[in-house]
Coordinates of C-alpha atoms in Angstrom, one line a residue:
Chain A
X1 CA -5.8 -32.5 -39.3
X2 CA -6.8 -32.6 -35.6
X3 CA -9.8 -34.1 -34.0
X4 CA -11.9 -31.0 -34.3
X5 CA -11.1 -30.5 -37.9
X6 CA -11.9 -34.1 -38.5
X7 CA -15.3 -33.7 -36.8
X8 CA -16.0 -30.6 -38.8
X9 CA -15.1 -32.4 -42.1
X10 CA -17.4 -35.2 -41.2
X11 CA -20.2 -32.8 -40.3
X12 CA -19.8 -30.8 -43.5
X13 CA -19.6 -33.8 -45.8
X14 CA -22.5 -35.8 -44.2
X15 CA -24.9 -32.9 -43.7
X16 CA -28.6 -33.8 -44.2
X17 CA -31.0 -31.2 -42.8
X18 CA -34.0 -32.5 -40.8
X19 CA -36.6 -30.5 -38.9
X20 CA -36.6 -33.0 -36.1
X21 CA -32.9 -32.4 -35.3
X22 CA -33.0 -29.5 -32.8
X23 CA -29.2 -29.7 -32.1
X24 CA -26.8 -31.8 -34.0
X25 CA -23.1 -32.4 -33.9
X26 CA -21.2 -30.0 -31.5
X27 CA -22.7 -30.3 -28.0
X28 CA -22.5 -32.9 -25.3
X29 CA -25.5 -34.7 -26.9
X30 CA -27.8 -34.2 -29.8
X31 CA -31.3 -33.0 -29.1
X32 CA -33.9 -34.8 -31.2
X33 CA -37.6 -34.5 -31.5
X34 CA -39.4 -37.9 -31.4
X35 CA -42.5 -38.2 -33.5
X36 CA -45.8 -38.2 -31.7
X37 CA -47.7 -41.5 -31.7
X38 CA -44.5 -43.3 -32.8
X39 CA -42.1 -45.7 -31.2
X40 CA -38.4 -45.2 -31.7
X41 CA -36.5 -48.1 -33.3
X42 CA -32.8 -48.1 -32.3
X43 CA -30.1 -50.4 -33.7
X44 CA -26.3 -50.4 -33.5
X45 CA -23.8 -52.3 -35.6
X46 CA -20.1 -52.4 -35.8
X47 CA -17.8 -53.1 -38.7
X48 CA -14.2 -54.0 -37.9
X49 CA -11.6 -53.9 -40.7
X50 CA -10.4 -57.4 -41.5
X51 CA -13.5 -59.0 -39.9
X52 CA -16.5 -57.4 -41.5
X53 CA -14.8 -56.1 -44.6
X54 CA -11.4 -56.9 -46.2
X55 CA -8.7 -54.5 -45.2
X56 CA -8.4 -53.3 -48.8
X57 CA -12.0 -52.2 -49.1
X58 CA -12.5 -48.8 -50.6
X59 CA -13.2 -46.0 -48.0
X60 CA -16.4 -45.0 -50.0
X61 CA -17.7 -48.6 -49.7
X62 CA -16.9 -48.8 -46.0
X63 CA -18.9 -45.6 -45.4
X64 CA -21.7 -46.8 -47.5
X65 CA -21.8 -50.3 -46.0
X66 CA -21.6 -49.1 -42.4
X67 CA -24.8 -47.2 -42.9
X68 CA -26.4 -49.8 -45.1
X69 CA -26.1 -52.6 -42.6
X70 CA -27.6 -50.4 -39.9
X71 CA -30.5 -49.1 -42.1
X72 CA -31.2 -52.7 -43.0
X73 CA -32.0 -53.3 -39.3
X74 CA -34.4 -50.5 -39.4
X75 CA -35.9 -51.8 -42.6
X76 CA -36.4 -55.2 -40.9
X77 CA -38.5 -53.4 -38.2
X78 CA -40.5 -51.4 -40.7
X79 CA -39.0 -48.2 -39.3
X80 CA -38.5 -45.0 -41.2
X81 CA -34.8 -43.9 -40.8
X82 CA -34.2 -40.6 -39.1
X83 CA -30.9 -40.1 -37.2
X84 CA -27.5 -41.7 -36.9
X85 CA -24.5 -41.4 -34.6
X86 CA -21.1 -42.5 -35.7
X87 CA -18.1 -43.8 -33.7
X88 CA -15.2 -43.8 -36.0
X89 CA -11.9 -45.3 -34.8
X90 CA -9.0 -44.6 -37.1
X91 CA -5.3 -45.6 -36.9
X92 CA -4.4 -42.2 -38.3
X93 CA -6.1 -39.4 -40.2
X94 CA -5.9 -39.6 -43.9
X95 CA -7.8 -36.7 -45.4
X96 CA -8.4 -38.5 -48.7
X97 CA -9.6 -41.7 -47.0
X98 CA -11.9 -39.6 -44.7
X99 CA -13.4 -37.7 -47.6
X100 CA -14.2 -40.9 -49.5
X101 CA -15.6 -42.5 -46.3
X102 CA -17.9 -39.6 -45.7
X103 CA -19.0 -39.5 -49.3
X104 CA -20.0 -43.1 -49.2
X105 CA -21.9 -42.6 -46.0
X106 CA -23.5 -39.4 -47.3
X107 CA -24.6 -40.9 -50.6
X108 CA -26.8 -43.4 -48.8
X109 CA -27.7 -41.0 -45.9
X110 CA -29.1 -38.5 -48.4
X111 CA -31.1 -41.1 -50.2
X112 CA -32.8 -42.0 -46.9
X113 CA -32.7 -38.5 -45.3
X114 CA -30.6 -39.8 -42.4
X115 CA -29.1 -37.0 -40.3
X116 CA -25.8 -37.6 -38.7
X117 CA -26.3 -36.0 -35.3
X118 CA -23.3 -36.9 -33.3
X119 CA -20.7 -39.5 -32.4
X120 CA -17.1 -39.8 -31.5
X121 CA -13.7 -40.0 -33.2
X122 CA -10.9 -42.0 -31.6
X123 CA -7.5 -43.4 -32.5
X124 CA -7.1 -47.1 -32.8
X125 CA -7.6 -50.0 -35.3
X126 CA -10.1 -49.1 -38.0
X127 CA -13.6 -49.7 -36.6
X128 CA -16.9 -48.1 -37.6
X129 CA -19.9 -48.3 -35.2
X130 CA -23.2 -46.7 -36.0
X131 CA -26.3 -46.3 -34.0
X132 CA -29.4 -45.6 -36.1
X133 CA -32.8 -44.4 -35.0
X134 CA -36.1 -44.6 -36.9
X135 CA -39.7 -43.8 -36.4
X136 CA -42.4 -46.5 -36.4
X137 CA -46.1 -45.9 -35.7
X138 CA -47.0 -47.4 -32.3
X139 CA -47.7 -51.2 -32.5
X140 CA -46.8 -51.5 -36.2
X141 CA -43.1 -52.6 -36.0
X142 CA -42.2 -55.9 -37.8
X143 CA -40.8 -58.0 -34.9
X144 CA -39.2 -61.4 -35.1
X145 CA -41.8 -63.0 -32.8
X146 CA -44.9 -62.5 -34.8
X147 CA -44.9 -65.4 -37.2
X148 CA -47.8 -67.8 -37.0
X149 CA -48.4 -71.4 -38.1
X150 CA -49.2 -71.5 -41.8
X151 CA -47.4 -68.2 -42.6
X152 CA -45.3 -68.3 -45.7
X153 CA -41.5 -67.6 -45.6
X154 CA -40.6 -64.9 -48.2
X155 CA -37.3 -63.4 -49.1
X156 CA -36.6 -60.2 -51.1
X157 CA -34.2 -60.1 -54.0
X158 CA -31.5 -62.7 -54.3
X159 CA -29.4 -64.0 -51.4
X160 CA -25.9 -65.5 -51.6
X161 CA -24.4 -63.1 -54.0
X162 CA -22.5 -61.1 -51.3
X163 CA -21.0 -64.4 -50.1
X164 CA -19.9 -65.2 -53.6
X165 CA -18.4 -61.8 -53.9
X166 CA -16.4 -62.4 -50.7
X167 CA -15.3 -65.8 -52.1
X168 CA -13.9 -63.9 -55.1
X169 CA -12.1 -61.4 -52.9
X170 CA -10.6 -64.1 -50.7
X171 CA -9.5 -66.1 -53.7
X172 CA -11.6 -69.2 -52.7
X173 CA -11.8 -72.1 -55.1
X174 CA -14.7 -71.5 -57.5
X175 CA -16.4 -73.7 -60.1
X176 CA -15.3 -71.1 -62.7
X177 CA -13.5 -67.8 -62.2
X178 CA -16.0 -65.0 -62.7
X179 CA -15.7 -62.9 -65.9
X180 CA -15.3 -59.2 -65.5
X181 CA -19.0 -58.4 -65.5
X182 CA -19.8 -61.1 -62.9
X183 CA -16.9 -60.0 -60.7
X184 CA -18.0 -56.4 -60.7
X185 CA -21.6 -57.4 -60.0
X186 CA -20.7 -59.7 -57.1
X187 CA -18.3 -57.2 -55.6
X188 CA -21.0 -54.5 -55.8
X189 CA -23.4 -56.9 -54.0
X190 CA -20.7 -57.4 -51.3
X191 CA -19.6 -53.8 -50.9
X192 CA -22.7 -51.7 -51.7
X193 CA -25.6 -53.5 -50.2
X194 CA -28.9 -51.7 -50.7
X195 CA -31.0 -51.7 -47.5
X196 CA -34.6 -52.6 -48.2
X197 CA -36.0 -49.6 -46.3
X198 CA -39.0 -48.9 -48.6
X199 CA -39.9 -52.5 -48.6
X200 CA -39.8 -52.7 -44.8
X201 CA -42.2 -49.8 -44.6
X202 CA -44.5 -51.3 -47.2
X203 CA -44.7 -54.6 -45.4
X204 CA -46.1 -53.0 -42.2
X205 CA -49.6 -54.4 -41.8
X206 CA -48.9 -57.3 -44.2
X207 CA -45.9 -59.3 -42.8
X208 CA -46.3 -60.8 -39.4
X209 CA -42.5 -61.0 -38.7
X210 CA -39.3 -59.9 -40.4
X211 CA -35.5 -60.0 -40.1
X212 CA -32.7 -58.9 -42.4
X213 CA -30.4 -61.4 -43.8
X214 CA -27.1 -60.4 -42.5
X215 CA -25.7 -63.6 -41.0
X216 CA -27.1 -66.1 -43.6
X217 CA -30.7 -67.0 -44.5
X218 CA -30.7 -70.3 -42.6
X219 CA -29.5 -68.7 -39.3
X220 CA -31.5 -65.5 -39.6
X221 CA -34.8 -67.3 -40.4
X222 CA -34.0 -69.5 -37.4
X223 CA -34.2 -66.3 -35.2
X224 CA -37.8 -65.7 -36.5
X225 CA -38.7 -69.3 -35.9
X226 CA -37.2 -69.4 -32.4
X227 CA -38.7 -66.1 -31.3
X228 CA -42.1 -67.1 -32.7
X229 CA -41.9 -70.6 -31.2
X230 CA -42.3 -72.3 -34.5
X231 CA -40.4 -74.4 -37.1
X232 CA -39.6 -73.0 -40.5
X233 CA -39.1 -75.0 -43.6
X234 CA -37.2 -73.8 -46.7
X235 CA -37.8 -75.4 -50.1
X236 CA -34.2 -75.2 -51.5
X237 CA -35.6 -75.4 -55.1
X238 CA -37.6 -72.2 -54.4
X239 CA -34.6 -70.1 -53.5
X240 CA -34.4 -67.1 -55.9
X241 CA -32.1 -68.0 -58.8
X242 CA -28.9 -66.1 -59.6
X243 CA -27.2 -66.4 -62.9
X244 CA -23.9 -65.1 -61.5
X245 CA -24.0 -67.6 -58.7
X246 CA -24.7 -70.5 -61.0
X247 CA -21.8 -69.5 -63.3
X248 CA -19.1 -69.1 -60.6
X249 CA -20.3 -71.8 -58.1
X250 CA -21.3 -75.5 -58.3
X251 CA -24.7 -76.6 -56.8
X252 CA -23.2 -77.2 -53.4
X253 CA -21.5 -73.8 -53.3
X254 CA -24.6 -72.0 -54.5
X255 CA -26.7 -73.7 -51.8
X256 CA -24.1 -72.8 -49.1
X257 CA -23.8 -69.2 -50.3
X258 CA -27.6 -68.8 -50.4
X259 CA -28.3 -70.5 -47.1
X260 CA -25.2 -69.7 -45.0
X261 CA -23.7 -66.7 -46.7
X262 CA -24.1 -63.4 -44.8
X263 CA -24.0 -59.7 -45.9
X264 CA -27.0 -59.8 -48.3
X265 CA -29.2 -57.4 -46.3
X266 CA -32.3 -58.7 -48.0
X267 CA -35.4 -59.0 -45.9
X268 CA -36.8 -62.4 -44.9
X269 CA -40.4 -62.2 -43.6
X270 CA -43.4 -64.2 -42.5
X271 CA -46.6 -63.5 -44.4
X272 CA -50.0 -65.1 -43.9
X273 CA -50.9 -67.1 -47.1
X274 CA -53.9 -64.7 -47.9
X275 CA -51.5 -61.7 -47.8
X276 CA -48.7 -63.1 -50.0
X277 CA -50.2 -61.5 -53.2
X278 CA -50.4 -58.2 -51.4
X279 CA -46.8 -58.5 -50.2
X280 CA -45.6 -59.3 -53.7
X281 CA -47.6 -56.5 -55.2
X282 CA -46.1 -53.8 -52.9
X283 CA -42.7 -55.3 -53.5
X284 CA -43.2 -55.2 -57.3
X285 CA -44.3 -51.6 -57.0
X286 CA -40.9 -50.9 -55.5
X287 CA -39.1 -52.9 -58.3
X288 CA -38.3 -55.7 -55.9
X289 CA -39.1 -59.4 -56.2
X290 CA -40.4 -61.1 -53.1
X291 CA -40.2 -64.9 -53.4
X292 CA -42.1 -67.5 -51.4
X293 CA -39.4 -70.0 -50.2
X294 CA -41.1 -72.0 -47.5
X295 CA -43.5 -71.9 -44.5
X296 CA -43.9 -72.0 -40.8
X297 CA -45.2 -74.9 -38.8
X298 CA -45.6 -76.0 -35.2
X299 CA -42.2 -77.3 -34.0
X300 CA -38.8 -75.7 -33.9
X301 CA -35.7 -75.2 -36.0
X302 CA -35.1 -74.5 -39.7
X303 CA -35.6 -77.5 -42.0
X304 CA -34.5 -77.8 -45.6
X305 CA -36.4 -79.9 -48.2
X306 CA -35.8 -80.4 -51.9
X307 CA -38.4 -80.4 -54.7
X308 CA -39.3 -84.0 -53.9
X309 CA -39.9 -83.1 -50.2
X310 CA -36.7 -85.0 -49.1
X311 CA -34.6 -83.5 -46.3
X312 CA -31.5 -81.6 -47.5
X313 CA -28.6 -81.5 -45.1
X314 CA -27.9 -78.1 -43.6
X315 CA -24.9 -76.3 -44.9
X316 CA -22.4 -74.9 -42.4
X317 CA -23.9 -72.4 -40.0
X318 CA -24.1 -68.7 -40.5
X319 CA -21.7 -66.1 -39.6
X320 CA -20.9 -66.0 -35.9
X321 CA -18.1 -63.7 -34.9
X322 CA -16.6 -65.8 -32.1
X323 CA -17.3 -69.3 -33.4
X324 CA -18.9 -71.8 -31.2
Chain B
X1 CA -19.0 -69.2 -25.4
X2 CA -20.4 -68.2 -28.8
X3 CA -21.7 -64.8 -29.8
X4 CA -25.3 -65.7 -28.8
X5 CA -24.3 -67.0 -25.4
X6 CA -22.2 -63.8 -25.0
X7 CA -25.2 -61.6 -25.8
X8 CA -27.4 -63.6 -23.4
X9 CA -24.8 -63.2 -20.7
X10 CA -24.7 -59.4 -21.2
X11 CA -28.4 -59.2 -21.3
X12 CA -28.8 -61.2 -18.1
X13 CA -26.2 -59.4 -16.1
X14 CA -27.1 -55.9 -17.3
X15 CA -30.9 -56.2 -17.0
X16 CA -32.7 -53.0 -15.8
X17 CA -36.5 -53.1 -16.3
X18 CA -38.1 -49.9 -17.7
X19 CA -41.7 -49.5 -18.8
X20 CA -40.6 -47.4 -21.8
X21 CA -38.6 -50.3 -23.3
X22 CA -41.2 -52.0 -25.5
X23 CA -38.7 -54.5 -27.0
X24 CA -35.1 -54.8 -25.8
X25 CA -32.2 -57.0 -26.9
X26 CA -33.0 -59.7 -29.3
X27 CA -34.6 -58.2 -32.4
X28 CA -33.3 -56.2 -35.3
X29 CA -33.8 -53.0 -33.3
X30 CA -35.0 -52.0 -29.9
X31 CA -38.4 -50.4 -29.7
X32 CA -38.6 -47.5 -27.3
X33 CA -41.2 -45.1 -26.1
X34 CA -40.2 -41.5 -26.2
X35 CA -41.6 -39.3 -23.4
X36 CA -44.3 -36.9 -24.5
X37 CA -43.3 -33.2 -24.3
X38 CA -39.7 -34.2 -24.1
X39 CA -36.7 -34.0 -26.4
X40 CA -34.4 -36.9 -26.8
X41 CA -30.7 -36.3 -25.9
X42 CA -28.4 -38.8 -27.6
X43 CA -24.7 -39.1 -27.1
X44 CA -22.0 -41.7 -28.1
X45 CA -18.6 -42.2 -26.8
X46 CA -15.9 -44.8 -27.5
X47 CA -13.2 -46.1 -25.2
X48 CA -10.3 -47.8 -26.9
X49 CA -7.9 -50.0 -24.8
X50 CA -4.5 -48.3 -24.5
X51 CA -5.9 -45.0 -25.6
X52 CA -8.7 -44.2 -23.2
X53 CA -7.7 -46.5 -20.4
X54 CA -4.5 -48.4 -19.7
X55 CA -4.5 -52.0 -21.1
X56 CA -4.3 -53.4 -17.5
X57 CA -7.5 -51.6 -16.3
X58 CA -9.9 -53.9 -14.4
X59 CA -12.8 -55.2 -16.5
X60 CA -15.2 -53.9 -13.9
X61 CA -13.7 -50.4 -14.1
X62 CA -13.9 -50.5 -18.0
X63 CA -17.6 -51.4 -17.8
X64 CA -18.3 -48.7 -15.2
X65 CA -16.2 -46.0 -17.0
X66 CA -17.7 -46.7 -20.4
X67 CA -21.1 -45.9 -19.1
X68 CA -20.0 -43.1 -16.8
X69 CA -18.4 -41.1 -19.5
X70 CA -21.6 -41.4 -21.6
X71 CA -23.9 -40.6 -18.7
X72 CA -21.7 -37.6 -18.1
X73 CA -22.7 -36.2 -21.5
X74 CA -26.3 -36.6 -20.6
X75 CA -25.7 -34.9 -17.3
X76 CA -24.1 -32.0 -19.1
X77 CA -27.3 -31.6 -21.1
X78 CA -29.6 -31.9 -18.1
X79 CA -31.1 -35.0 -19.5
X80 CA -32.5 -37.9 -17.5
X81 CA -30.8 -41.2 -18.6
X82 CA -33.0 -43.9 -20.1
X83 CA -31.5 -46.3 -22.6
X84 CA -28.1 -47.4 -23.8
X85 CA -26.8 -49.6 -26.7
X86 CA -23.4 -51.2 -26.4
X87 CA -20.9 -52.1 -29.2
X88 CA -18.4 -54.4 -27.6
X89 CA -15.4 -55.4 -29.6
X90 CA -13.3 -58.1 -28.0
X91 CA -10.1 -59.9 -29.0
X92 CA -11.5 -63.1 -27.6
X93 CA -14.2 -64.1 -25.2
X94 CA -13.0 -64.5 -21.6
X95 CA -16.1 -65.4 -19.5
X96 CA -14.5 -64.0 -16.3
X97 CA -13.6 -60.7 -18.0
X98 CA -17.0 -60.4 -19.5
X99 CA -18.8 -61.0 -16.2
X100 CA -16.7 -58.4 -14.5
X101 CA -17.2 -55.9 -17.3
X102 CA -21.0 -56.4 -17.2
X103 CA -21.0 -56.1 -13.4
X104 CA -19.2 -52.7 -13.6
X105 CA -21.6 -51.5 -16.3
X106 CA -24.6 -52.8 -14.4
X107 CA -23.6 -51.3 -11.1
X108 CA -23.8 -47.8 -12.6
X109 CA -26.7 -48.7 -14.9
X110 CA -28.9 -49.7 -12.0
X111 CA -28.0 -46.6 -10.0
X112 CA -29.3 -44.5 -12.9
X113 CA -32.0 -46.9 -14.2
X114 CA -30.4 -47.2 -17.6
X115 CA -31.7 -50.1 -19.7
X116 CA -29.3 -51.7 -22.1
X117 CA -31.6 -52.2 -25.1
X118 CA -29.3 -53.5 -27.8
X119 CA -25.9 -53.3 -29.4
X120 CA -23.4 -55.5 -31.2
X121 CA -20.6 -57.8 -30.3
X122 CA -17.6 -58.2 -32.6
X123 CA -14.2 -59.7 -32.7
X124 CA -11.2 -57.2 -32.7
X125 CA -9.1 -55.0 -30.5
X126 CA -10.8 -54.2 -27.2
X127 CA -13.1 -51.3 -27.9
X128 CA -16.2 -50.2 -26.1
X129 CA -18.7 -47.8 -27.7
X130 CA -21.9 -46.8 -26.1
X131 CA -24.8 -44.7 -27.3
X132 CA -26.9 -43.3 -24.5
X133 CA -30.4 -41.7 -24.7
X134 CA -32.0 -39.5 -22.2
X135 CA -35.2 -37.5 -21.8
X136 CA -35.2 -33.7 -21.4
X137 CA -38.3 -31.5 -21.2
X138 CA -38.7 -29.5 -24.4
X139 CA -36.5 -26.4 -24.4
X140 CA -34.8 -27.1 -21.1
X141 CA -31.6 -28.7 -22.2
X142 CA -28.3 -27.2 -21.0
X143 CA -26.6 -26.4 -24.2
X144 CA -23.1 -25.1 -24.7
X145 CA -24.2 -22.0 -26.5
X146 CA -26.3 -20.3 -23.8
X147 CA -23.7 -18.5 -21.7
X148 CA -24.1 -14.7 -21.5
X149 CA -21.8 -11.8 -20.6
X150 CA -21.5 -11.6 -16.9
X151 CA -22.3 -15.2 -16.2
X152 CA -20.1 -16.9 -13.7
X153 CA -18.1 -20.0 -14.5
X154 CA -18.7 -22.8 -12.0
X155 CA -17.2 -26.2 -11.7
X156 CA -18.5 -29.2 -9.7
X157 CA -16.3 -31.2 -7.3
X158 CA -12.6 -31.2 -7.9
X159 CA -10.9 -31.4 -11.2
X160 CA -7.4 -32.7 -12.0
X161 CA -7.4 -35.8 -9.8
X162 CA -8.1 -38.2 -12.6
X163 CA -5.1 -36.8 -14.5
X164 CA -3.0 -37.3 -11.4
X165 CA -4.2 -40.8 -11.1
X166 CA -3.2 -41.4 -14.7
X167 CA 0.3 -39.9 -13.9
X168 CA 0.6 -42.5 -11.1
X169 CA -0.4 -45.4 -13.5
X170 CA 2.0 -44.2 -16.2
X171 CA 4.9 -43.8 -13.6
X172 CA 5.3 -40.1 -14.4
X173 CA 7.7 -38.0 -12.3
X174 CA 5.8 -36.7 -9.3
X175 CA 6.8 -34.2 -6.6
X176 CA 6.3 -37.0 -4.1
X177 CA 5.2 -40.6 -4.6
X178 CA 1.6 -41.0 -3.4
X179 CA 1.1 -43.0 -0.2
X180 CA -1.3 -45.9 -0.4
X181 CA -4.4 -43.9 0.5
X182 CA -3.7 -41.1 -2.0
X183 CA -2.9 -43.7 -4.7
X184 CA -6.1 -45.6 -4.1
X185 CA -8.1 -42.4 -4.1
X186 CA -6.5 -41.0 -7.3
X187 CA -7.0 -44.3 -9.1
X188 CA -10.6 -44.4 -8.0
X189 CA -11.0 -40.9 -9.5
X190 CA -9.5 -42.2 -12.8
X191 CA -11.2 -45.5 -13.0
X192 CA -14.6 -44.9 -11.4
X193 CA -15.7 -41.5 -12.4
X194 CA -19.1 -40.5 -11.0
X195 CA -21.3 -38.8 -13.6
X196 CA -23.0 -35.7 -12.2
X197 CA -26.5 -36.8 -13.4
X198 CA -28.5 -35.5 -10.5
X199 CA -26.6 -32.2 -10.6
X200 CA -27.3 -31.8 -14.3
X201 CA -31.0 -32.2 -13.7
X202 CA -31.0 -29.8 -10.8
X203 CA -29.2 -27.1 -12.9
X204 CA -32.0 -27.0 -15.5
X205 CA -33.5 -23.6 -15.3
X206 CA -30.5 -22.2 -13.3
X207 CA -27.4 -22.7 -15.5
X208 CA -27.4 -21.0 -18.9
X209 CA -24.8 -23.4 -20.4
X210 CA -23.0 -26.5 -19.4
X211 CA -20.4 -29.1 -20.5
X212 CA -18.7 -32.0 -18.8
X213 CA -15.0 -31.9 -18.2
X214 CA -13.7 -34.9 -20.1
X215 CA -10.8 -33.3 -22.1
X216 CA -9.6 -30.8 -19.6
X217 CA -11.2 -27.7 -18.0
X218 CA -9.4 -25.2 -20.1
X219 CA -10.4 -26.8 -23.4
X220 CA -13.9 -27.8 -22.4
X221 CA -14.7 -24.3 -21.0
X222 CA -13.4 -23.1 -24.3
X223 CA -16.2 -24.9 -26.1
X224 CA -18.8 -23.1 -24.1
X225 CA -17.0 -19.8 -24.7
X226 CA -16.7 -20.5 -28.5
X227 CA -20.3 -21.7 -28.9
X228 CA -21.6 -18.8 -26.9
X229 CA -19.5 -16.2 -28.7
X230 CA -17.8 -15.1 -25.5
X231 CA -14.5 -15.0 -23.7
X232 CA -14.1 -17.0 -20.4
X233 CA -11.7 -16.1 -17.6
X234 CA -10.6 -18.6 -15.0
X235 CA -9.1 -17.3 -11.7
X236 CA -6.5 -20.1 -11.1
X237 CA -6.5 -19.4 -7.4
X238 CA -10.2 -20.2 -7.3
X239 CA -9.8 -23.7 -8.6
X240 CA -11.2 -26.2 -6.1
X241 CA -8.3 -27.4 -3.9
X242 CA -7.3 -31.0 -3.6
X243 CA -5.1 -32.2 -0.8
X244 CA -4.1 -35.3 -2.7
X245 CA -3.0 -33.2 -5.7
X246 CA -1.0 -30.9 -3.5
X247 CA 0.8 -33.8 -1.9
X248 CA 1.8 -35.6 -5.1
X249 CA 2.3 -32.7 -7.5
X250 CA 4.1 -29.4 -7.4
X251 CA 2.3 -26.2 -8.2
X252 CA 2.9 -26.4 -11.9
X253 CA 1.8 -30.0 -12.1
X254 CA -1.3 -29.3 -10.0
X255 CA -2.2 -26.4 -12.4
X256 CA -1.6 -28.6 -15.5
X257 CA -3.7 -31.4 -14.1
X258 CA -6.5 -29.1 -13.1
X259 CA -6.6 -27.1 -16.3
X260 CA -5.5 -29.6 -18.9
X261 CA -6.2 -33.0 -17.4
X262 CA -9.1 -35.0 -18.8
X263 CA -11.3 -37.7 -17.4
X264 CA -12.8 -35.8 -14.4
X265 CA -16.4 -35.8 -15.7
X266 CA -17.2 -32.9 -13.4
X267 CA -19.7 -30.3 -14.8
X268 CA -18.5 -26.9 -15.8
X269 CA -21.4 -24.4 -16.3
X270 CA -22.3 -20.8 -16.8
X271 CA -24.6 -19.4 -14.2
X272 CA -26.0 -15.8 -14.0
X273 CA -24.6 -14.0 -10.9
X274 CA -28.0 -13.8 -9.3
X275 CA -28.5 -17.5 -9.6
X276 CA -25.1 -18.6 -8.2
X277 CA -26.5 -19.1 -4.7
X278 CA -29.4 -21.2 -6.1
X279 CA -26.9 -23.3 -8.1
X280 CA -24.7 -23.9 -5.1
X281 CA -27.8 -24.7 -2.9
X282 CA -29.1 -27.4 -5.3
X283 CA -25.6 -28.8 -5.5
X284 CA -25.1 -28.8 -1.7
X285 CA -28.4 -30.6 -1.4
X286 CA -26.9 -33.3 -3.5
X287 CA -23.7 -33.4 -1.5
X288 CA -21.7 -31.7 -4.2
X289 CA -19.6 -28.5 -4.1
X290 CA -20.1 -26.1 -6.9
X291 CA -17.3 -23.5 -7.0
X292 CA -17.2 -20.2 -8.8
X293 CA -13.9 -20.1 -10.7
X294 CA -14.4 -17.3 -13.2
X295 CA -16.7 -15.4 -15.5
X296 CA -17.7 -14.7 -19.1
X297 CA -17.0 -11.5 -20.9
X298 CA -17.3 -10.2 -24.4
X299 CA -14.4 -11.5 -26.5
X300 CA -13.1 -14.9 -27.2
X301 CA -10.9 -17.6 -25.8
X302 CA -10.2 -18.8 -22.3
X303 CA -8.0 -16.6 -20.2
X304 CA -6.2 -17.5 -17.0
X305 CA -5.4 -15.0 -14.2
X306 CA -3.9 -15.3 -10.8
X307 CA -5.0 -13.8 -7.5
X308 CA -3.4 -10.5 -8.4
X309 CA -5.1 -10.4 -11.8
X310 CA -2.0 -11.1 -13.7
X311 CA -2.2 -13.4 -16.8
X312 CA -1.1 -17.0 -16.2
X313 CA 0.4 -18.8 -19.2
X314 CA -1.8 -21.6 -20.5
X315 CA -0.7 -25.1 -19.7
X316 CA -0.5 -27.6 -22.6
X317 CA -3.8 -28.1 -24.4
X318 CA -6.4 -30.7 -23.4
X319 CA -6.8 -34.2 -24.7
X320 CA -7.1 -34.5 -28.4
X321 CA -7.0 -38.0 -29.8
X322 CA -5.1 -37.2 -33.0
X323 CA -2.9 -34.4 -31.9
X324 CA -2.8 -31.2 -33.9

């Protein structure tokens, strides 16, 4: 299979028709129709084999996850996904691998009506870079800098399970080895993250700031705090419980996974106290739990306190690709 | 230098202010303001070290070229460059390398007022992926599928010199080793391609189709022919002459470089015969030569003929990353 056959295979397998795609794959550039009265949200994320996913990860899961982590960024802006471009670097062409990769990508792309409109295929170490584009009505995006003193910190779903899944894959020491059900569940959380797109859209006009939890809750909440010029406090006892986490990890592990583990792709947001009930109601309507885990104050940094209000030492920092 | 310091360094060095960037680097996504009445042209290209540029290439040149090859795609659409996102995968952080890379990128970005609005930094084998966005008035883009029977084939500047530069770098057998001046010139053509952005804009309303010559003139012209459902003929004797090519290569080498060599980033376009003078005039006003090298006919494929009208055998095919 040559480069052009590869591109044709990707085009065919990932096809999602959209009226705002005037010209898709096959020219020097795609031609797209922006939506009147809307801003364009653009995000780009790379996954490198062996860095962002274990080398042995299924091709389907790589395709799914590459899109999921990017859609998660749009979700965190409250943007409606529209278009993606894909830069796929492959050591060699394996038709079976490529088909599975495309199927994983396409499964999520169809769910969110994301059209793949262009990209590039190159030879080299397995790397997947996506740029995603979404529409957001002017002035309504959920930015990181909008939190205000007194806002509550909310997090969707459960955090820490993807990190526990990775610990299972890496053979890290666990409190107890996971049974088959827990293992399958934790691996699904790691390999098939579900971007909170609908929730992000529903939180427009309710949340004052949002971010997705990709690098660890502690670190990612820190970005909202820093950009908003505030301090954030997390009540560790309020973190959403996870039966699987409690079974495979001890209390210190659970806390580390939940606060410093990446790859969850849940949303963390700031919501004024008088809008928390609204936020939780729109989440519930989407089948999602939105939990109050802390609040914003004047100051800086992210602080952890236990049920008695005593300071909890911070676990190791979040994911940073080059260390510090 | 950690990941955040790296991002800050890139942001600082590559800063280009634009009123249509509402939110740049530093949130989950950039927020951009599309231009009313315009379509958005989006293109994405990856450069992998050792594949798209020799490992020893200067960091400045890598930064320059990564943007140049992407802007060239916008030029070939007749789109006005606006925004870019950068996925930079690095084996390690080298502050000097990074500064030079950013300076090369920024030198070209400032020239074309391209704002770097986001991206991703990851650890891995040196790879640079850019997504670029440009504005093009509705319906005016230069597509590949617009050539008509009787249109002339035109090419800007000189093609083949980048391929000769690569031959010098790779130590390929040459008719004659280049002197210092030719070597510097050919390497500049390879490492610092100049995207024909202004020419692409000027050709709107004149050219009926266009492509940039990245993979070799023969192959790239073939894309216009195929998408337009036509045959294209190149008169090899009409190819723009190059003194440097004639000095370092014999006739067969020159022809192969000019027809099958990639990396020139000149524009190849289809222009109706009665608009050729207009096309050449707008090019001349930009200090650029636009040469008529052939024409389009009913049929398919790309045909080569010499001055006597005899068929010239095709040189080896253009650049294809995975072979065939």
